[in-house]
Tab-separated table of C-alpha atoms and ligand atoms in Angstrom:
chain	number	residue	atom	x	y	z
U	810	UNK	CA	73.249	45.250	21.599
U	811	UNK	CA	70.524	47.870	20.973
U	812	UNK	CA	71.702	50.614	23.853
U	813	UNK	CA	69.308	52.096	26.100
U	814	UNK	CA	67.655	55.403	25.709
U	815	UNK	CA	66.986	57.048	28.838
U	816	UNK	CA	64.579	60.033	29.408
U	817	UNK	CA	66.948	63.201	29.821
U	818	UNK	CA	71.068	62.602	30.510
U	819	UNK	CA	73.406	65.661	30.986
U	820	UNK	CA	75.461	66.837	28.220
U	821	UNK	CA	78.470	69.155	28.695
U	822	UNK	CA	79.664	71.687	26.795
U	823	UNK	CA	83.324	72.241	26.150
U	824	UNK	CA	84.051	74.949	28.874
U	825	UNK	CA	83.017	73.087	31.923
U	826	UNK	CA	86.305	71.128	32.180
U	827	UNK	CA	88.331	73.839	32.061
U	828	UNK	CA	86.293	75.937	34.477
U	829	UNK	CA	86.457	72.914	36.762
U	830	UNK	CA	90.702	72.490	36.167
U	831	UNK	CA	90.976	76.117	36.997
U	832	UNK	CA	88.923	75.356	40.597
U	833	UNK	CA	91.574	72.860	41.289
U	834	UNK	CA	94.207	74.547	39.849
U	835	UNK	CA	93.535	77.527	42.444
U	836	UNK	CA	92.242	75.418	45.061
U	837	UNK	CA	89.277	76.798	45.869
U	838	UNK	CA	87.473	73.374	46.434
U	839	UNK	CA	84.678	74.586	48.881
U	840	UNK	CA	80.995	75.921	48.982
U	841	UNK	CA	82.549	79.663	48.347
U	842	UNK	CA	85.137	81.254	45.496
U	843	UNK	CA	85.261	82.779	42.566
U	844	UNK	CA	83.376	80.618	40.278
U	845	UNK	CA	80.072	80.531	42.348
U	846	UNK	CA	80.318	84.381	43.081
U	847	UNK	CA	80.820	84.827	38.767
U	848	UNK	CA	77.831	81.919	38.366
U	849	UNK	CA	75.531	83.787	40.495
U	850	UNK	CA	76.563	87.165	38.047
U	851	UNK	CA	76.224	85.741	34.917
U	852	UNK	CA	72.864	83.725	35.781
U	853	UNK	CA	70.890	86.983	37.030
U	854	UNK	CA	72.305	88.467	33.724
U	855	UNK	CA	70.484	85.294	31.845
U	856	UNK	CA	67.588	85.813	33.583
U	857	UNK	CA	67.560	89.134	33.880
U	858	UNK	CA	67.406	89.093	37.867
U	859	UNK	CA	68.966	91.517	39.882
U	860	UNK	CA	70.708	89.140	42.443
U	861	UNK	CA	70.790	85.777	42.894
U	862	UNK	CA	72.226	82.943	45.516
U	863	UNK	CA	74.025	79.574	44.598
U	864	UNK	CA	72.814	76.763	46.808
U	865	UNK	CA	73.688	73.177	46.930
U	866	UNK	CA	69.721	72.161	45.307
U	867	UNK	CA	66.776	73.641	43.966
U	868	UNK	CA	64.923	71.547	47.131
U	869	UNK	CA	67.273	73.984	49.337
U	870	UNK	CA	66.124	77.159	47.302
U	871	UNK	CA	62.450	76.936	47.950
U	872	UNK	CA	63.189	75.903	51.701
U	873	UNK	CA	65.421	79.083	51.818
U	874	UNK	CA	62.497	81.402	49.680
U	875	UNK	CA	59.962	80.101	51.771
U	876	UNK	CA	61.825	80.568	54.962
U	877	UNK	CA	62.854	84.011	54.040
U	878	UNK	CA	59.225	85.132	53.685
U	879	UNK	CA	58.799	84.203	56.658
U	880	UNK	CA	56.675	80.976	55.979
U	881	UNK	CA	55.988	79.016	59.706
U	882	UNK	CA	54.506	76.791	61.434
U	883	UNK	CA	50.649	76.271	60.885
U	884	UNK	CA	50.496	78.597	58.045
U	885	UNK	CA	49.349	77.826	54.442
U	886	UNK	CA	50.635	77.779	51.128
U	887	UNK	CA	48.630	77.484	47.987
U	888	UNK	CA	50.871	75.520	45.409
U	889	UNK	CA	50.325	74.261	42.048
U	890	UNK	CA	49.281	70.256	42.301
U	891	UNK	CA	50.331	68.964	39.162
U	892	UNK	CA	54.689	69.192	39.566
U	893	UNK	CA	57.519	67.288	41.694
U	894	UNK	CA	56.711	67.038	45.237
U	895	UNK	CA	60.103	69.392	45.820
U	896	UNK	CA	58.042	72.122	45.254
U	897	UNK	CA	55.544	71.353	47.852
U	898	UNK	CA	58.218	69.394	50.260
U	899	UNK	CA	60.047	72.889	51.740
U	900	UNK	CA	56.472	73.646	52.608
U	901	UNK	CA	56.153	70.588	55.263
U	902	UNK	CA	59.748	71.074	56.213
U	903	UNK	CA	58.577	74.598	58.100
U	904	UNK	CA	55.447	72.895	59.475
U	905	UNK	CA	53.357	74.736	56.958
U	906	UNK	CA	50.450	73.143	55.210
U	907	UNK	CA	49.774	73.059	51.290
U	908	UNK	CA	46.613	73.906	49.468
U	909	UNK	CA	46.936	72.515	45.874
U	910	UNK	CA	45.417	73.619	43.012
U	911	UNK	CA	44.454	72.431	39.916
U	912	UNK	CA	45.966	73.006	36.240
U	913	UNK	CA	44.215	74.303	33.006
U	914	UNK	CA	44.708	72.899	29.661
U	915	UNK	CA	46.490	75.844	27.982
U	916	UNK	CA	49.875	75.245	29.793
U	917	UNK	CA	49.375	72.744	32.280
U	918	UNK	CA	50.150	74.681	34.882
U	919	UNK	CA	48.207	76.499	37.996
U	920	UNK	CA	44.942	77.814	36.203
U	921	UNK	CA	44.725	81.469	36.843
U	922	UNK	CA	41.392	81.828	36.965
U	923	UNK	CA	40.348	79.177	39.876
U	924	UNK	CA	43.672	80.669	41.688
U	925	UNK	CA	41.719	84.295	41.655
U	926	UNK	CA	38.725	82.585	42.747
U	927	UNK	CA	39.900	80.508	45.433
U	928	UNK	CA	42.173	84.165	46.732
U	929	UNK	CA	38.865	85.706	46.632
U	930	UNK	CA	36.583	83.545	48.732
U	931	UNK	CA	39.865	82.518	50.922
U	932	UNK	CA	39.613	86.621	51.630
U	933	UNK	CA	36.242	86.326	52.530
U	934	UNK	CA	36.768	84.690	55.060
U	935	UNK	CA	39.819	86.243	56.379
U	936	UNK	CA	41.848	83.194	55.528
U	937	UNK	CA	44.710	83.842	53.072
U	938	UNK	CA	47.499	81.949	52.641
U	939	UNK	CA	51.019	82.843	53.771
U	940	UNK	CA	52.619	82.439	50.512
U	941	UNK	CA	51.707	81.217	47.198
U	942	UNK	CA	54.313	78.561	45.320
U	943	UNK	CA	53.804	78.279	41.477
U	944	UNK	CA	55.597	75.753	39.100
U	945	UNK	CA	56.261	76.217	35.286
U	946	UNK	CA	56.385	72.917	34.483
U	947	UNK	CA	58.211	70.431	31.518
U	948	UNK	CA	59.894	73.765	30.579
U	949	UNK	CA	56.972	75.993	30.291
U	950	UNK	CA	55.988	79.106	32.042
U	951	UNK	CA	52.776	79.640	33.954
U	952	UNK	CA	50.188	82.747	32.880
U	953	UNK	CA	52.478	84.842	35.020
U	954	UNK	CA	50.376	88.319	34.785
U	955	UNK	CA	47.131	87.366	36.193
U	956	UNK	CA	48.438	85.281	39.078
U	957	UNK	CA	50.693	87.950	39.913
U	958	UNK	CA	47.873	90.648	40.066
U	959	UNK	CA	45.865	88.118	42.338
U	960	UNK	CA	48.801	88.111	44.710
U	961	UNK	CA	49.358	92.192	44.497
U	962	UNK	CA	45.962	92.807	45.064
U	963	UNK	CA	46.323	90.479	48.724
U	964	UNK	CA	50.152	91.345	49.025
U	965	UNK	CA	50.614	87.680	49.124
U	966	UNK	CA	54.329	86.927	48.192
U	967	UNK	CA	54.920	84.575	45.143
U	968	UNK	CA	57.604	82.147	44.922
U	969	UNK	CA	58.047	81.211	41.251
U	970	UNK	CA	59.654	77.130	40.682
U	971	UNK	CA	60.924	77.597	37.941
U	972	UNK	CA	63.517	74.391	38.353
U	973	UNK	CA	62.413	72.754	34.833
U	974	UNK	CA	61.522	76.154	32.705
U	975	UNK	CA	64.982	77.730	32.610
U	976	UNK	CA	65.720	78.753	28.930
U	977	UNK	CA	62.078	79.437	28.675
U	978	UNK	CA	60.150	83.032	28.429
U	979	UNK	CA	57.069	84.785	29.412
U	980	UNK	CA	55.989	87.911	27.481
U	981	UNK	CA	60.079	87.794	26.615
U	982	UNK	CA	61.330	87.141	29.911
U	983	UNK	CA	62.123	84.505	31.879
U	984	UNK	CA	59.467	82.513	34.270
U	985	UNK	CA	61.257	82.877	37.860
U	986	UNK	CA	62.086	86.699	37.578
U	987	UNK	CA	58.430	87.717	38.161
U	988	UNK	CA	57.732	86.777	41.851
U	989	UNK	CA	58.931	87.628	44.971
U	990	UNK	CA	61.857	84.636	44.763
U	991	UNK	CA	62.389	82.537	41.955
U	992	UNK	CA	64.674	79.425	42.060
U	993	UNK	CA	66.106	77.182	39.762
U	994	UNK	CA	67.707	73.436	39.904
U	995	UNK	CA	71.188	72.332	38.138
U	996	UNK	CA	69.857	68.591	39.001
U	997	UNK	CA	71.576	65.629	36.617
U	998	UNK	CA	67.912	65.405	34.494
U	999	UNK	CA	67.257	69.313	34.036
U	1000	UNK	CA	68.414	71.448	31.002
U	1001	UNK	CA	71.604	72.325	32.121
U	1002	UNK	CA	73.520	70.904	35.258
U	1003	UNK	CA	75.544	71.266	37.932
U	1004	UNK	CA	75.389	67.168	38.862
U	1005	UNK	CA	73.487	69.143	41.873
U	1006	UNK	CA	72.621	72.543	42.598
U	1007	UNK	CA	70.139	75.491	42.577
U	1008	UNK	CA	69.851	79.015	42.518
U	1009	UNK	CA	67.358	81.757	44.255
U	1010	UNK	CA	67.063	85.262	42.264
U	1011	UNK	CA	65.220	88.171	43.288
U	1012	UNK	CA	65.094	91.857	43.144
U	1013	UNK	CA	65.546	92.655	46.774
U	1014	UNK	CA	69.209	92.975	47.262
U	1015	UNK	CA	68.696	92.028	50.934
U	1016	UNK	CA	66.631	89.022	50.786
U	1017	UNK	CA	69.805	87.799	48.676
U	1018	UNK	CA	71.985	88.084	51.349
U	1019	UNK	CA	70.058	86.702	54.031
U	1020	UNK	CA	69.401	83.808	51.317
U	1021	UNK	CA	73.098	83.441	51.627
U	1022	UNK	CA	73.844	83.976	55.604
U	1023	UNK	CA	71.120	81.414	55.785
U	1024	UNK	CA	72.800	78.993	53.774
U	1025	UNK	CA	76.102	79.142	55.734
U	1026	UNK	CA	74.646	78.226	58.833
U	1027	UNK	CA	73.017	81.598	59.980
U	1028	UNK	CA	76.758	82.977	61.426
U	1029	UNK	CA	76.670	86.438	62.918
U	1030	UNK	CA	79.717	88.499	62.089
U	1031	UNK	CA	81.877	87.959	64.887
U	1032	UNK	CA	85.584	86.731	65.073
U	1033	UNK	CA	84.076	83.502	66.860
U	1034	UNK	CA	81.311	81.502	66.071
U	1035	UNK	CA	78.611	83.396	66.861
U	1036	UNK	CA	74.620	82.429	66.122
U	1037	UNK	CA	71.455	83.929	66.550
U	1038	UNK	CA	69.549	82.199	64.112
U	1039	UNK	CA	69.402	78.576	62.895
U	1040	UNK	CA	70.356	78.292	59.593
U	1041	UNK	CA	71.701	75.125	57.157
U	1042	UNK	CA	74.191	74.352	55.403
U	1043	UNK	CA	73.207	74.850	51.892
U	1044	UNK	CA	75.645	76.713	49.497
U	1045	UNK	CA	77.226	75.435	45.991
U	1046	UNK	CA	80.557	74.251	45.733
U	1047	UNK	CA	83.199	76.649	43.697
U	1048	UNK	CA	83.977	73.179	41.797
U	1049	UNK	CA	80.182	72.731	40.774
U	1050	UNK	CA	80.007	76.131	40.093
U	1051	UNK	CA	82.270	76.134	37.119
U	1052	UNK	CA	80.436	73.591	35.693
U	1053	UNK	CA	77.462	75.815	35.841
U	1054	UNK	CA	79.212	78.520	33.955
U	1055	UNK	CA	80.119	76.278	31.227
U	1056	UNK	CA	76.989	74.601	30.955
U	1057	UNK	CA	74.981	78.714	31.107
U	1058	UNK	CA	77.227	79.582	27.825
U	1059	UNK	CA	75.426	76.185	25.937
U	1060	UNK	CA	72.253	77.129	27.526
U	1061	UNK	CA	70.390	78.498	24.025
U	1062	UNK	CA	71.556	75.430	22.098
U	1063	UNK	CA	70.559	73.051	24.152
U	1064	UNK	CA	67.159	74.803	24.417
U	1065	UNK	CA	67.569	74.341	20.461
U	1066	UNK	CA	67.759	70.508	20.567
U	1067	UNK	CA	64.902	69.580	22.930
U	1068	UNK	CA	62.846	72.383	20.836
U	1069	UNK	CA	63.486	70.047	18.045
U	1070	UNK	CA	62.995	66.565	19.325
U	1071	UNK	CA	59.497	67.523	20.187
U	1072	UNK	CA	59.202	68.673	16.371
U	1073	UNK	CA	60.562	65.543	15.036
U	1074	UNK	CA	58.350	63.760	17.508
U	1075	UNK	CA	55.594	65.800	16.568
U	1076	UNK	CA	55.632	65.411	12.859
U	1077	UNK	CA	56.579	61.659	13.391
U	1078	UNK	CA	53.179	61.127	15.851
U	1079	UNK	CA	51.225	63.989	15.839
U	1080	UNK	CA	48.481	62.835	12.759
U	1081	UNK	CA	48.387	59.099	15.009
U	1082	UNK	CA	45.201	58.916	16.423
U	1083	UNK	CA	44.710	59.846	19.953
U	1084	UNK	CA	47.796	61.676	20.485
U	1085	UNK	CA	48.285	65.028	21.256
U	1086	UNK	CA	51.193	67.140	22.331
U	1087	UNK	CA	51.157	69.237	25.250
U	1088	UNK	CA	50.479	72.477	23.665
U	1089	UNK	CA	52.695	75.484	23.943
U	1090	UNK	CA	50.604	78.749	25.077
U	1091	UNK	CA	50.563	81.874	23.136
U	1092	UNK	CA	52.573	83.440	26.049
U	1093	UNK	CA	56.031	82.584	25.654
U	1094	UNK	CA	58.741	80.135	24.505
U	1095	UNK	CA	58.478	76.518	25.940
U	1096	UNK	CA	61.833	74.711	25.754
U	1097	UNK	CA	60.183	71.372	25.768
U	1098	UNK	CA	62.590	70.260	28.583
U	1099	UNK	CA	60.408	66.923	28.609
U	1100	UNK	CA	58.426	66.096	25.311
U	1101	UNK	CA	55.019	65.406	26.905
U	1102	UNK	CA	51.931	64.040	25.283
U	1103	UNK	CA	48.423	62.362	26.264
U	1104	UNK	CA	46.973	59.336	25.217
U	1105	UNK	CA	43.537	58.595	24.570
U	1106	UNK	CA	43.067	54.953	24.787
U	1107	UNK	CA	40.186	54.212	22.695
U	1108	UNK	CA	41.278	56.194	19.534
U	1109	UNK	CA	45.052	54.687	19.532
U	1110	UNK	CA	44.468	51.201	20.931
U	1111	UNK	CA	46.521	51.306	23.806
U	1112	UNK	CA	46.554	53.719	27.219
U	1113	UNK	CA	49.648	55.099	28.446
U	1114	UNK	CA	50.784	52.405	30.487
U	1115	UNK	CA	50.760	50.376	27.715
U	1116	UNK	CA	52.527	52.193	25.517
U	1117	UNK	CA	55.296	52.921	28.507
U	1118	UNK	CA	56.085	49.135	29.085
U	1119	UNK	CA	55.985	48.247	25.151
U	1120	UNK	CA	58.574	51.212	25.021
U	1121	UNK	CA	60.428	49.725	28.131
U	1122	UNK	CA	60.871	46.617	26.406
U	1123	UNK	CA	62.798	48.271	23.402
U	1124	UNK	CA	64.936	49.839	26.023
U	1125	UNK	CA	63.593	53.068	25.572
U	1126	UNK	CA	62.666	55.078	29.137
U	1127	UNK	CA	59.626	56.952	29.015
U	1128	UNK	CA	57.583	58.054	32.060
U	1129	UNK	CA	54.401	59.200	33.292
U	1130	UNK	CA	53.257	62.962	33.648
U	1131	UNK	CA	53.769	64.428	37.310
U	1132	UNK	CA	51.401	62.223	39.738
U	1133	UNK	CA	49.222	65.313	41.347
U	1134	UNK	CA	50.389	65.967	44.509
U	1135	UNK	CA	46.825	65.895	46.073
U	1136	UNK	CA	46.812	62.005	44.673
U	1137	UNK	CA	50.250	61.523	46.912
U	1138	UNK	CA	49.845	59.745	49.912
U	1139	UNK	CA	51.833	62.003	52.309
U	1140	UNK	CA	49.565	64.913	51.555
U	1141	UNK	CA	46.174	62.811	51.902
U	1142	UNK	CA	44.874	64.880	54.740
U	1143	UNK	CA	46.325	68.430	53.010
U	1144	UNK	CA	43.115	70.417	51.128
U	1145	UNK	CA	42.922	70.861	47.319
U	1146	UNK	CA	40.738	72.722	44.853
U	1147	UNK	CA	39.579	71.313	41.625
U	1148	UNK	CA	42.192	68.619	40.614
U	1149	UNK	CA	40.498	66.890	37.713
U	1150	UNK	CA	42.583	68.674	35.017
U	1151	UNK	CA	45.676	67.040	36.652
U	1152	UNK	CA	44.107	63.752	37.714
U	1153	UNK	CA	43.409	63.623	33.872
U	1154	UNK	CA	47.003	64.478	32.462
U	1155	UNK	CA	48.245	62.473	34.874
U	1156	UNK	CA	46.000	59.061	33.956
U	1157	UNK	CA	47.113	59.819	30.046
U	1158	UNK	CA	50.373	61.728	30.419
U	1159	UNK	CA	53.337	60.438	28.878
U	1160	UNK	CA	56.913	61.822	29.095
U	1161	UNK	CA	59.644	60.961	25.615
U	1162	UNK	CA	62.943	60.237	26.080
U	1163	UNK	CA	64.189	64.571	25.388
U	1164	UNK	CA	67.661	64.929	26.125
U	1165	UNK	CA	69.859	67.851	23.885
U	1166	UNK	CA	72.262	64.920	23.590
U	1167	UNK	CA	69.659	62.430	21.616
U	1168	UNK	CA	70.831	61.386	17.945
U	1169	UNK	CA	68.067	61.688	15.093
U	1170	UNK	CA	68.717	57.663	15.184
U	1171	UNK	CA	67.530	57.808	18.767
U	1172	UNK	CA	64.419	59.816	17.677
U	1173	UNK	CA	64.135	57.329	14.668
U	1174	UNK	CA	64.188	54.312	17.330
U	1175	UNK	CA	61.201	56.323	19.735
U	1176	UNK	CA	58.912	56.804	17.103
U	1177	UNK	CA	58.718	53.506	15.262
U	1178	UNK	CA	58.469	52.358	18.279
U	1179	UNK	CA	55.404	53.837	19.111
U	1180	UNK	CA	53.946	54.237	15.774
U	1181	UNK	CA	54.657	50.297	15.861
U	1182	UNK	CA	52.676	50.091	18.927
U	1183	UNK	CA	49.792	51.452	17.289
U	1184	UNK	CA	49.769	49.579	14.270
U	1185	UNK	CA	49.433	46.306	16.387
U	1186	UNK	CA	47.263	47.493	18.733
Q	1591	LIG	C1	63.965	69.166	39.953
Q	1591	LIG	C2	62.860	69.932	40.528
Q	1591	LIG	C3	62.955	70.540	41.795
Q	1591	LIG	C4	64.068	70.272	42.759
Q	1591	LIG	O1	65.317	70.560	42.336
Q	1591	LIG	P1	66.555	69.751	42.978
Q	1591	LIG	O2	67.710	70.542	42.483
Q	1591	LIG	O3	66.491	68.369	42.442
Q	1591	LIG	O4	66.409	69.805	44.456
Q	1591	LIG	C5	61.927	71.330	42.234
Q	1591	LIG	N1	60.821	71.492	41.509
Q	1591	LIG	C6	60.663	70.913	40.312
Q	1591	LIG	C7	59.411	71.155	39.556
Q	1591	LIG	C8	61.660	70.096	39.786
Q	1591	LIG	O5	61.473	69.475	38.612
């Protein structure tokens, strides 16, 4: 029985279990206690934010940045296409409209230069967006510096998504401590987990805290339940918490072991014709949270699709890049600019099997597998 190799599993640390026993042990088994309150400290000291909120998703972080910035209805928000649709779905959930835009080839992510453009002739016309929502995707950052000018110079607020880049850096720091409001996801598939969870970290103290009235359901201080707001309910639990402060203390190793899968997948495939790795800009650390690579069909005999089922059958999971979000059906009517890069990575995209838990016999198994696919193509 050949077992099946799926594309990115959690792995625990040693400290998790215990964090979790002490949780019962004290019986703080709600959204609140000590363990979030020391996860929230000892993440903005990882990321080098000043404050930071524990909420129950990263989903519920960008709906809380977004909200807090004041994001409503009719407005619009420029957002990278080429990521999850969580990072555009908060958007729709205030009655706001997206404006995607397209990738470059350097990281992947928003392309800096049509983003200046597009600020320029959208001011113009006296028709800037509300917000702008970036993503650093497959665990690498964006070109953080020029986008950020581009929003200064407007005073546009930036809201970094930085759910699949923690561990990663930008000029030495970490993608989600630039913007406005950065958040991060503890999801099963992401670098380190919570099972669920997210986080929101910026520098303005008082955002925070309305971050975190927010996400206890908006409730004045009064002896009664009092409300003037709507808010949700949207914190972490103290139980998932200590899982997060176990899994924070593995977080450089396990940066370490997807760092070297895409090496050993690299020297395994790299000289194969028509392959290529998604490159790793001259910026900043990637932590290759997903190995990615693109295919071109004519010069290695089979397209990505191809090479995804043939892997399928050896029980191997791979998957495509990101569908762009302008492609998605629920945002057919939203407007986008350029696209083609994405459209592109997306038709030839292919995600490896990358978790920090895969053996080197694992790794063995993916790329005579595809090397195999070659050969008989
Ligand atoms: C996982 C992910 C999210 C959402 O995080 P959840 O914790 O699953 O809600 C947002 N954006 C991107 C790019 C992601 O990969």
């Amino acid at each position: 029985m050949t077992k099946q190799i799926l594309l990115s599993t959690p792995h625990m640390g040693e400290l998790e279990l215990q964090f979790v026993k002490e949780a019962f042990d004290t019986n703080w088994i709600a959204p609140v206690g000590p363990h979030v309150d020391a996860f929230e400290r000892e993440f903005c000291e990882l990321v080098g934010s000043s404050h930071a909120a524990a909420v129950s998703s990263g989903t519920a972080a960008l709906h809380l940045a977004l909200r807090l910035i004041g994001v409503s209805a009719g407005d619009e928000v420029f957002c990278s296409t080429l990521t999850f649709i969580a990072t555009a779905s908060p958007i729709t959930y205030l009655g706001a409209k997206p404006v995607f835009i397209d990738s470059d080839r350097t990281s992947w992510n928003i392309n800096p230069d049509l983003f200046r453009e597009t600020l320029d002739k959208r001011a113009k016309i006296g028709k800037l967006p509300k917000a702008v929502v970036i993503v650093h995707l497959y665990g690498q950052s964006s070109d953080i510096d020029p986008i950020l000018a581009a929003c200064n110079d407007y005073q546009i607020p930036l809201i970094e998504d930085a759910a699949e880049s923690l561990g990663a850096t930008y000029n030495n720091r970490s993608p989600g401590s630039f913007g406005k409001i950065g958040i991060f996801s503890f999801n099963g598939n992401k670098i380190i987990t919570t099972s669920g969870g997210g986080m929101l970290v910026s520098e303005d103290q008082q955002l925070v805290e309305k971050a975190r009235f927010l996400a206890t359901q908006a409730r004045d201080p009064a002896p009664h339940y009092q409300h003037s707001e709507i808010g949700y309910n949207y914190r972490l639990s103290n139980v998932l918490a200590g899982i997060g402060r176990g899994q924070l203390q593995v977080l450089e190793e396990r940066v370490r072991a997807r760092r070297h899968n895409f090496a050993v997948y690299q020297q395994a495939l790299g000289n194969l014709p028509g392959i290529e790795f998604m490159p790793e800009a001259d910026f900043g650390r990637a932590t290759r949270w997903l190995t990615c690579l693109t295919v071109n069909p004519a010069a290695f005999g089979a397209d990505r699709e191809q090479i995804r089922l043939a892997l399928a059958k050896e029980k191997i999971e791979a998957r495509p890049v990101w569908k762009p979000l302008h492609l998605q059906p629920v945002f057919a009517e939203c407007e986008s600019v350029g696209g083609e890069v994405a459209e592109d990575l997306f038709d030839r995209g292919l995600c490896l099997p990358s978790g920090s838990n895969l053996t080197e016999a694992d790794l063995q198994r993916v790329t005579s597998a595809i090397a195999e696919i070659h050969r008989t193509a």
